[in-house]
Amino acid sequence: MKFLNFTLYIITGIILASCTSYFDIDDFDAEEKLVVYAMPMAGSDTTFIQLSKSAPVTGSKLPPDGIPGADISFAVNGRQQSVYWTKEGIGNVPPQCYYIVSRLNAGDNIDIVASADGLTPVRSSSIVPARFQLSRIVLDESEGEYGKMRRFRVTFNDDPSTDDYYGIRIFKERAVDYYHVDVVTGDTIRVKSEIYAESLDLSQEPLLNNKVGLDATFDFDYFYYENLYIWNDDQIKGKEYTLKLNVALDDNYQYDNGKKVVSKYKICLYRLSPELYHFLKSINDISNNDLGQNGLAPIRSHYTNIANGFGVLGAGNLIETDWLENPDEGETLTWQPAALH
Amino acid sequence: MLTLLGCIFAVNAHGEPGNTKPTLRQQIEDIRQRHGVKFIYDSSTRLDAAYNGRPLDRLSLKESLAELFNNTGLRWEQNGEYVVIIPAKKYTLSGYVTEADGETIINATVQDLTGKSGTLTNEHGFFSLTMPEGRHTLSFSSIGNSEHIEEVNLTGNRTLNIVLTPSNKLDEVIVTADLNSPLHTTQTGKISLTAKDLNREYALLSSPDVVKTLQTLSGVAAGTEVTSGLYVHGGGNDENLFMLDGTPLYQVNHLGGLFSSFNTDVIKNIDFYKSGFPARYGGRLSSVVDVRTKDGNMKEYHGTFSIGLIDGRFQIEGPIVKDRTSFNFGIRRTWLDIITIPAFAIHNKNSDDENIDMRYAFHDINAKITHVFSDRSRADISFFSGDDTFKAKDTYRPIGDETYDPDEYTKIDLRWGNMTAALNWKYQFSPKLYSVFTAIYTYNRSRQGYIDTYKTYDGKDNSVIGITHTENHSRSTINDFGARLEIDYRLNRTHHIRTGANYLMHFFKPQSFIQNNFAGDGMDMDTTARSIYHTMRGHELSVYAEDNIALGEKWRVNVGAHCTLFNIPNKTYATLEPRLAVRYQASDRVTLKASYTKMSQYMHQLSNSYLNLPTDYWVPSTAKIAPSRSNQYAAGVYLMLPRNIRLSAEGFYKTMHNLIEYDGGNSLTPPFENWDSHIRRGRGRAYGLELEAAYGNERLSLSGSYTLSWNRRNFPGFHSGWYPDKFDNRHKLNLNISYKISGGIDAYAAWTFHSGNRMTVPQQVVTAPEIPIPGDIKTSIHNSGFTTWLYEKPNNLSLAPYHRLDLGINFRKTTRKGNERIWNISVYNAYCRMNPFSAKIEMLPDGSFRGKSTAVFPIIPSFSYTYKF
């Protein structure tokens, strides 16, 4: 790989030899607008709504985390739901969010209208998609480029009559510290967690990894927002398909005193509304577009279905497994749908 | 515009002194009264044409009649007191116009000075002119050659081959009479370039370049700086039909677009169309670049040798059988690897643990053999190969210890290019009917390979204790086999008909990919392998017909249609593309033109960048992806002012439908697997106004062009609504000057200005969204407080205006043997304007934001030496 480094040195040299200048952005056409993120999920009894407002780059302030006192209407099949505000966060509702307690079902029609701070009111709607048709999940081992890996084989059925959008997150229970770098401010924040969403090795999964040519050679990274791996059914229309997803193998071990430490996994499977899929895809496409950031490739707009504002009202249907114990070396664990919530 | 309108009126007044000449009918009446004869003629006989001969009042009856009807297309017979007027017989003069060395001249003007009719030689140097029987004074001319006058007494069909001799004098008469000038052609948007034009332009790194010359024309955006992008009238870079001797080319760039694939030493003529496409062209939306190469000198051996900063060229031509068979051979190659190979050898010698070999090279080879069987029959076979190669190899073996001794071997291999071959047989069936039969073959490929093997050895017994091997190879190819028939039929003075058919069989292998990885301890190996192989066949049949019709002296219409059947698995597309161009010649010096063209495109280049990467590959339209279409309207006014000053203003409006763009994230190599699901489809709209002015005499040449244009896109999955294209350059201005300081020194300068290319930058900052998680996951992972950029509209920022000055000077010296040496010194971006290449928004410590742009290309001097023998 040294010669690749050599090539990178040359490119870096050219870039360093380049010169920079600054330009005025005062005449940018950017208006402050309401930002709404709401992803109501069937399978969850709580829906939170992040309500904020955008901060044009012509100004000099960052957007607020949330706007209390806003007027929010949240309706399921036309029936208004009570909307609450939490400053500190409740359960898995983040701080400075509104939330609704209501169990949703597939086919529910959700409407949202919000206004705050004298900004133009925003509205949107979405329909809760059908449930993820999971057949089974198998945990075993596979061979990766650098040795054995924990493999998750997720078998599911696609509905041939509809255009479907999916997502998967694999949570691991383990104490971890990591650093989050804010893309705007550049601030680095240390995050401590007992549970985190795994970054997946997709090298054996052609549905999510179709790198060929230079991409396969250089193995450029493609990050999925919040490690929620999304896909659509273009290539698997109406078929049963098995995802093959790997993570680093974390062998169980036993202390001398007999205490056994076993990692645990929880797999969350999402059926996404088209709006939520397109929103997440736009986030992924933009954040992974290094060429575009340097003016060498097109950059798309962020998708939004919030009229007069920005963000997404994108419904989903979430199913989850129990916490699955990491099988011992050489063992295989199979989970059937009956065991799923 | 007011200035232009003023010019139109002034020039019209200058060109039309007032028509006070008598008509034939008036002269007949004078003769009747003077000589007491009676005239008999068909009532449909046209006698309203002006009489341009000498006065008849002192001539006898027979002399008067002979003078009156000379070159009128009429003849007379006297029978007593009756004079019968009947149409004269017409005959056709046909042949070739050539240089002194036998090279046929494209777009030479052939004019009957007495009959006021004329024509152009076609792309094979052939002309055919039908005239009334009798004596004619003919003028043969082309830019760069002296005018040749020939007296011809036409008593039957006749073949006449004309040889023109070079002239440095830029005669206003020749320029005005040039039937290929915009003043006379029927089409809008046509520009012809000769080898002299290409070599007179500024050349980056002293290597003349076809595409970079075209980039300077109005209505053409150059794309990313220094690359050979060609974005014509708002079109994409894959929407240009490049044809080399009639054979379509797919890959026209070297070194990431730094150079185009055309060796200017072998080029004879380029016809470039940006609107008003004649019906004989089809298959691309935005432009046609019809490149014709030299046949080769039929009389003597001549050649050129040139060496520049990073490339060298060699060209030789001459007779194989004098005046019968000639050859022309040219090769261009980089010699960068001659530097890199010893440089790495020195590095390797001084390195204990690493050996690196890296080389890049490109080449173009053009070869052509032409044979003249007879005045009516000739044939040529041409071959082109253009290739880029990048190879790198790295062997790394650091000093290990007793337990661990690693060894890594890495190899990368990239190769891409074209190969084409064409066999042409040109046959003149009759003086009016010229035909070309062509068989063509095109091969386009892009290949990439990568191997990385990492081994560890036991330091004691040197046995392998670990091995990781990564290997992948990808390949994309197109093989086209085709045949073409072209008919050039000059029915009479009024109709010039071109018709023909073209068939191409495409063999696509858009993406073959093999991956083979294994890892283990040398004994127990784990292997992962993947292979993708796609192939498909396509058939493309097109027929066309066009008629260039002269409707009187002032009006000319080119009407035609291009019909295509495109067949790929499970789908056949049929298109009918009407083409129409109208010219109105208000006077000898003022012309108005308008055109409408519909174009279709069945081949698309999948690309995820503006970089002309070798891994971008071509795919056909499929059952899911309909062909792209465009409709373009253009109109213009063209003026020839006194003192050789040419002015023109041309406007265009173009709409594009079913445009496709790759939508596969940030991949450099778009995956072919299910590629038509990773496509976004949209529309385009471009319109603008182009102004051009040029002046030239034998020493000084000045030209300027200005474009005011808009270029918009609408891709619903990419952005809701219309947005500016990346190369929506509102203003573009090019000024060129070249001056012959003395017989041995000429200098040139070119100043380019255009509104900056567009960038997409975020306009707002928003909070980052949270993804819901199940309730029993007790986590503190929240994005509260995190922010992210919001991109609201593509290409929302126009970079600072781009401008640069290029300078060059040639020192020429002719040796005693008549050979010529040329030293060229060129400076790119002479005043080192650091033009912004990209931009982004950044946050300052005080919480405010600012824009930051980056520039890359400074002043670049270069040098070349050319020897012509």
Coordinates of N, CA and C in Angstrom, one line a residue, chain B residues 328-475:
Chain B
N328 N -0.2 8.0 -44.5 CA 0.0 9.0 -43.5 C 0.1 8.3 -42.2
F329 N 1.1 8.5 -41.4 CA 1.3 7.9 -40.2 C 1.7 8.9 -39.1
G330 N 1.0 8.8 -38.0 CA 1.4 9.8 -36.9 C 1.3 9.1 -35.6
I331 N 2.2 9.4 -34.7 CA 2.2 8.8 -33.4 C 2.5 10.0 -32.4
R332 N 1.8 9.9 -31.3 CA 2.1 10.9 -30.2 C 2.2 10.0 -28.9
R333 N 3.2 10.4 -28.1 CA 3.4 9.6 -26.9 C 3.9 10.5 -25.8
T334 N 3.5 10.3 -24.6 CA 4.1 11.0 -23.5 C 5.5 10.3 -23.2
W335 N 6.4 11.1 -22.7 CA 7.7 10.5 -22.3 C 7.9 10.8 -20.8
L336 N 6.8 11.0 -20.0 CA 6.9 11.2 -18.6 C 7.6 10.0 -17.9
D337 N 7.3 8.8 -18.5 CA 7.8 7.6 -17.9 C 9.4 7.5 -18.0
I338 N 9.9 8.2 -19.0 CA 11.3 8.2 -19.2 C 12.0 8.9 -18.0
I339 N 11.2 9.8 -17.3 CA 11.7 10.5 -16.1 C 11.4 9.6 -14.9
T340 N 10.2 9.1 -14.8 CA 9.8 8.4 -13.6 C 10.6 7.1 -13.4
I341 N 10.9 6.4 -14.5 CA 11.6 5.1 -14.3 C 12.9 5.3 -13.6
P342 N 13.8 6.2 -14.2 CA 15.1 6.4 -13.5 C 14.9 7.0 -12.1
A343 N 13.9 7.9 -11.9 CA 13.7 8.5 -10.6 C 13.4 7.5 -9.5
F344 N 12.6 6.5 -9.9 CA 12.3 5.5 -8.9 C 13.4 4.5 -8.8
A345 N 14.2 4.3 -9.8 CA 15.4 3.5 -9.7 C 16.3 4.1 -8.7
I346 N 16.5 5.4 -8.7 CA 17.4 6.0 -7.7 C 16.8 5.9 -6.3
H347 N 15.5 6.1 -6.2 CA 14.9 5.9 -4.9 C 15.1 4.5 -4.4
N348 N 14.9 3.5 -5.3 CA 15.0 2.1 -4.9 C 16.4 1.7 -4.4
K349 N 17.3 2.4 -5.1 CA 18.7 2.1 -4.8 C 19.1 2.5 -3.4
N350 N 18.4 3.6 -3.0 CA 18.7 4.2 -1.7 C 17.8 3.7 -0.6
S351 N 16.9 2.8 -1.0 CA 16.0 2.3 0.0 C 16.3 0.8 0.3
D352 N 16.4 0.5 1.6 CA 16.8 -0.8 2.0 C 15.6 -1.8 2.0
D353 N 14.4 -1.2 2.2 CA 13.3 -2.1 2.4 C 12.2 -2.0 1.4
E354 N 12.3 -1.1 0.4 CA 11.2 -0.9 -0.5 C 11.6 -0.6 -1.9
N355 N 10.9 -1.2 -2.8 CA 11.1 -1.0 -4.3 C 9.8 -0.5 -4.9
I356 N 9.8 0.7 -5.5 CA 8.6 1.3 -6.1 C 8.9 1.4 -7.6
D357 N 8.0 1.0 -8.4 CA 8.0 1.3 -9.8 C 6.7 1.9 -10.2
M358 N 6.7 3.0 -10.8 CA 5.5 3.7 -11.2 C 5.6 4.3 -12.5
R359 N 4.7 4.1 -13.4 CA 4.8 4.8 -14.7 C 3.5 5.1 -15.3
Y360 N 3.4 6.2 -16.0 CA 2.2 6.6 -16.7 C 2.6 6.9 -18.1
A361 N 1.8 6.5 -19.1 CA 2.0 6.9 -20.5 C 0.7 6.8 -21.2
F362 N 0.7 7.7 -22.3 CA -0.4 7.6 -23.2 C 0.2 7.6 -24.6
H363 N -0.5 7.1 -25.5 CA -0.1 7.2 -26.9 C -1.4 7.3 -27.8
D364 N -1.1 7.9 -29.0 CA -2.1 7.9 -30.1 C -1.4 7.5 -31.3
I365 N -1.9 6.6 -32.0 CA -1.3 6.2 -33.3 C -2.4 6.3 -34.4
N366 N -2.1 7.1 -35.4 CA -3.0 7.2 -36.6 C -2.3 6.7 -37.8
A367 N -2.9 5.9 -38.6 CA -2.3 5.4 -39.8 C -3.4 5.4 -40.9
K368 N -3.1 5.7 -42.1 CA -4.0 5.8 -43.2 C -3.3 5.5 -44.5
I369 N -3.9 4.7 -45.3 CA -3.4 4.4 -46.6 C -4.6 4.7 -47.6
T370 N -4.2 5.5 -48.6 CA -5.2 6.0 -49.6 C -4.8 5.5 -51.0
H371 N -5.7 5.0 -51.7 CA -5.3 4.6 -53.1 C -6.4 5.1 -54.1
V372 N -5.8 5.7 -55.2 CA -6.7 6.2 -56.2 C -6.7 5.2 -57.3
F373 N -7.9 4.6 -57.5 CA -8.0 3.6 -58.6 C -8.2 4.3 -60.0
S374 N -9.0 5.4 -59.9 CA -9.3 6.1 -61.1 C -9.9 7.5 -60.7
D375 N -10.2 8.3 -61.7 CA -10.9 9.6 -61.3 C -12.2 9.3 -60.6
R376 N -12.8 8.1 -60.8 CA -14.1 7.8 -60.3 C -14.0 7.0 -59.0
S377 N -12.9 6.4 -58.8 CA -12.9 5.4 -57.7 C -11.6 5.6 -56.9
R378 N -11.8 5.7 -55.6 CA -10.6 5.7 -54.7 C -11.1 5.1 -53.3
A379 N -10.1 4.6 -52.6 CA -10.4 3.9 -51.3 C -9.3 4.3 -50.3
D380 N -9.7 4.2 -49.1 CA -8.7 4.4 -48.0 C -9.0 3.5 -46.8
I381 N -8.0 3.1 -46.1 CA -8.1 2.3 -44.9 C -7.4 3.1 -43.8
S382 N -8.1 3.3 -42.7 CA -7.5 4.1 -41.6 C -7.6 3.3 -40.3
F383 N -6.7 3.6 -39.5 CA -6.5 2.9 -38.2 C -6.2 4.0 -37.1
F384 N -6.8 3.8 -35.9 CA -6.5 4.7 -34.8 C -6.4 3.9 -33.5
S385 N -5.4 4.2 -32.8 CA -5.3 3.6 -31.4 C -4.9 4.7 -30.4
G386 N -5.7 4.8 -29.4 CA -5.4 5.8 -28.3 C -5.5 5.1 -27.0
D387 N -4.4 5.1 -26.2 CA -4.4 4.3 -25.0 C -3.7 5.1 -23.9
D388 N -4.2 4.9 -22.7 CA -3.5 5.4 -21.5 C -3.2 4.2 -20.6
T389 N -2.0 4.3 -20.0 CA -1.6 3.2 -19.1 C -1.0 3.8 -17.9
F390 N -1.5 3.3 -16.7 CA -0.9 3.6 -15.5 C -0.5 2.3 -14.7
K391 N 0.7 2.2 -14.4 CA 1.1 1.0 -13.7 C 2.0 1.4 -12.4
A392 N 1.7 0.7 -11.4 CA 2.5 0.9 -10.2 C 2.7 -0.4 -9.4
K393 N 3.9 -0.5 -8.9 CA 4.3 -1.8 -8.2 C 5.1 -1.4 -7.0
D394 N 4.8 -2.0 -5.9 CA 5.5 -1.7 -4.7 C 5.8 -3.0 -4.0
T395 N 7.1 -3.2 -3.7 CA 7.5 -4.3 -2.9 C 8.1 -3.8 -1.6
Y396 N 7.6 -4.1 -0.5 CA 8.0 -3.6 0.8 C 8.4 -4.7 1.7
R397 N 9.6 -4.7 2.1 CA 10.1 -5.7 3.0 C 10.9 -5.1 4.1
P398 N 10.3 -4.6 5.2 CA 11.0 -4.0 6.3 C 11.8 -5.1 7.0
I399 N 12.8 -4.6 7.8 CA 13.6 -5.6 8.5 C 12.8 -6.1 9.7
G400 N 12.7 -7.4 9.7 CA 11.9 -8.0 10.8 C 12.8 -8.6 11.9
D401 N 12.2 -9.4 12.7 CA 12.9 -10.0 13.8 C 12.8 -11.5 13.7
E402 N 13.2 -12.2 14.7 CA 13.1 -13.7 14.7 C 11.7 -14.3 14.6
T403 N 10.8 -13.5 15.1 CA 9.4 -14.1 15.1 C 8.5 -13.5 14.1
Y404 N 8.9 -12.4 13.5 CA 8.0 -11.7 12.6 C 8.8 -11.0 11.5
D405 N 8.5 -11.4 10.3 CA 9.3 -10.8 9.2 C 8.3 -10.6 8.0
P406 N 7.8 -9.4 7.9 CA 6.7 -9.1 6.9 C 7.2 -8.8 5.5
D407 N 6.4 -9.0 4.6 CA 6.7 -8.7 3.2 C 5.4 -8.3 2.5
E408 N 5.4 -7.2 1.8 CA 4.1 -6.8 1.1 C 4.4 -6.4 -0.3
Y409 N 3.5 -6.9 -1.2 CA 3.6 -6.7 -2.6 C 2.3 -6.1 -3.1
T410 N 2.4 -5.0 -3.7 CA 1.2 -4.3 -4.2 C 1.4 -3.9 -5.7
K411 N 0.3 -4.1 -6.5 CA 0.4 -3.8 -7.9 C -0.9 -3.2 -8.3
I412 N -0.8 -2.2 -9.1 CA -2.1 -1.6 -9.6 C -1.8 -1.3 -11.1
D413 N -2.8 -1.6 -11.9 CA -2.7 -1.5 -13.3 C -4.0 -0.9 -13.9
L414 N -3.9 0.2 -14.6 CA -5.0 0.8 -15.2 C -4.7 1.0 -16.7
R415 N -5.7 0.7 -17.5 CA -5.5 0.9 -18.9 C -6.8 1.3 -19.6
W416 N -6.8 2.3 -20.4 CA -8.1 2.7 -21.1 C -7.8 3.3 -22.4
G417 N -8.8 3.2 -23.3 CA -8.6 3.8 -24.6 C -9.5 3.3 -25.7
N418 N -9.2 3.6 -26.9 CA -10.0 3.3 -28.1 C -9.1 2.6 -29.1
M419 N -9.7 1.8 -30.0 CA -9.1 1.5 -31.2 C -10.1 1.5 -32.3
T420 N -9.9 2.1 -33.4 CA -10.8 2.1 -34.5 C -10.2 1.7 -35.8
A421 N -11.0 1.2 -36.7 CA -10.5 0.9 -38.1 C -11.6 1.2 -39.0
A422 N -11.3 1.8 -40.2 CA -12.4 2.1 -41.1 C -11.8 1.8 -42.5
L423 N -12.7 1.2 -43.3 CA -12.4 1.0 -44.8 C -13.4 1.8 -45.6
N424 N -12.9 2.7 -46.4 CA -13.8 3.5 -47.2 C -13.6 3.3 -48.7
W425 N -14.6 3.1 -49.4 CA -14.5 3.1 -50.8 C -15.4 4.2 -51.4
K426 N -14.8 5.1 -52.2 CA -15.6 6.2 -52.7 C -15.7 6.0 -54.2
Y427 N -16.9 6.1 -54.6 CA -17.1 5.8 -56.1 C -18.1 6.8 -56.6
Q428 N -17.7 7.3 -57.8 CA -18.6 8.3 -58.5 C -19.3 7.6 -59.6
F429 N -20.6 7.3 -59.3 CA -21.4 6.6 -60.2 C -21.7 7.4 -61.5
S430 N -21.9 8.7 -61.3 CA -22.2 9.6 -62.4 C -21.6 11.0 -62.0
P431 N -21.6 11.9 -62.9 CA -21.1 13.2 -62.5 C -21.9 13.8 -61.4
K432 N -23.1 13.4 -61.2 CA -23.9 14.0 -60.1 C -24.0 13.1 -58.9
L433 N -23.6 11.9 -59.0 CA -23.9 10.9 -57.9 C -22.5 10.4 -57.4
Y434 N -22.3 10.7 -56.1 CA -21.0 10.3 -55.5 C -21.4 9.5 -54.3
S435 N -20.7 8.4 -54.1 CA -21.1 7.5 -53.0 C -19.9 7.1 -52.2
V436 N -20.1 6.7 -50.9 CA -19.0 6.2 -50.1 C -19.6 5.0 -49.3
F437 N -18.9 3.9 -49.5 CA -19.2 2.7 -48.7 C -18.2 2.5 -47.6
T438 N -18.6 2.3 -46.4 CA -17.7 2.3 -45.3 C -17.9 1.1 -44.4
A439 N -16.9 0.4 -44.0 CA -17.0 -0.6 -43.0 C -16.2 -0.1 -41.8
I440 N -16.7 -0.2 -40.6 CA -16.1 0.4 -39.4 C -16.0 -0.6 -38.3
Y441 N -15.0 -0.4 -37.5 CA -14.9 -1.2 -36.3 C -14.4 -0.3 -35.2
T442 N -15.0 -0.3 -34.0 CA -14.5 0.5 -32.9 C -14.4 -0.4 -31.6
Y443 N -13.4 -0.2 -31.0 CA -13.2 -1.0 -29.7 C -12.8 0.1 -28.6
N444 N -13.6 0.0 -27.6 CA -13.4 0.9 -26.4 C -13.2 0.1 -25.2
R445 N -12.2 0.4 -24.4 CA -12.0 -0.4 -23.2 C -11.5 0.4 -22.0
S446 N -11.8 -0.1 -20.9 CA -11.3 0.5 -19.6 C -11.0 -0.7 -18.7
R447 N -9.8 -0.8 -18.3 CA -9.4 -2.0 -17.5 C -8.6 -1.6 -16.3
Q448 N -8.9 -2.3 -15.2 CA -8.2 -2.0 -13.9 C -7.9 -3.2 -13.2
G449 N -6.8 -3.3 -12.6 CA -6.4 -4.5 -11.8 C -5.7 -4.1 -10.6
Y450 N -5.9 -4.8 -9.5 CA -5.2 -4.5 -8.2 C -4.9 -5.8 -7.5
I451 N -3.7 -5.9 -7.0 CA -3.2 -7.1 -6.3 C -2.4 -6.5 -5.1
D452 N -2.8 -7.1 -3.9 CA -2.0 -6.7 -2.7 C -1.8 -8.0 -1.9
T453 N -0.6 -8.4 -1.7 CA -0.3 -9.6 -0.9 C 0.6 -9.3 0.2
Y454 N 0.1 -9.6 1.4 CA 0.9 -9.3 2.6 C 1.3 -10.6 3.3
K455 N 2.5 -10.9 3.4 CA 3.0 -12.2 4.0 C 3.8 -11.9 5.2
T456 N 3.7 -12.8 6.1 CA 4.6 -12.8 7.3 C 5.3 -14.1 7.3
Y457 N 6.6 -14.0 7.7 CA 7.4 -15.2 7.7 C 8.0 -15.4 9.1
D458 N 8.2 -16.7 9.4 CA 8.9 -17.0 10.7 C 10.3 -16.6 10.5
G459 N 10.8 -15.7 11.4 CA 12.1 -15.2 11.3 C 13.2 -16.2 11.4
K460 N 12.9 -17.4 11.9 CA 13.9 -18.4 12.1 C 14.1 -19.3 10.8
D461 N 13.0 -19.9 10.4 CA 13.1 -20.8 9.3 C 12.5 -20.2 8.0
N462 N 12.1 -19.0 8.0 CA 11.6 -18.3 6.8 C 10.3 -18.9 6.3
S463 N 9.6 -19.7 7.0 CA 8.4 -20.3 6.5 C 7.2 -19.3 6.7
V464 N 6.2 -19.4 5.8 CA 5.1 -18.4 5.8 C 4.2 -18.7 7.0
I465 N 4.0 -17.7 7.8 CA 3.1 -17.9 9.0 C 1.8 -17.2 8.8
G466 N 1.7 -16.3 7.9 CA 0.5 -15.6 7.6 C 0.5 -15.0 6.2
I467 N -0.7 -15.0 5.6 CA -0.8 -14.4 4.3 C -2.2 -13.8 4.1
T468 N -2.2 -12.6 3.6 CA -3.5 -11.9 3.3 C -3.3 -11.4 1.8
H469 N -4.2 -11.9 1.0 CA -4.1 -11.6 -0.4 C -5.4 -10.9 -0.9
T470 N -5.3 -9.7 -1.5 CA -6.5 -9.0 -2.0 C -6.3 -8.8 -3.5
E471 N -7.2 -9.2 -4.3 CA -7.1 -9.1 -5.7 C -8.4 -8.7 -6.4
N472 N -8.4 -7.8 -7.2 CA -9.6 -7.5 -8.0 C -9.3 -7.0 -9.4
H473 N -10.1 -7.4 -10.4 CA -9.9 -6.9 -11.8 C -11.2 -6.5 -12.3
S474 N -11.3 -5.4 -12.9 CA -12.5 -5.0 -13.6 C -12.2 -4.5 -15.0
R475 N -13.2 -4.6 -15.8 CA -13.0 -4.4 -17.2 C -14.4 -3.9 -17.8

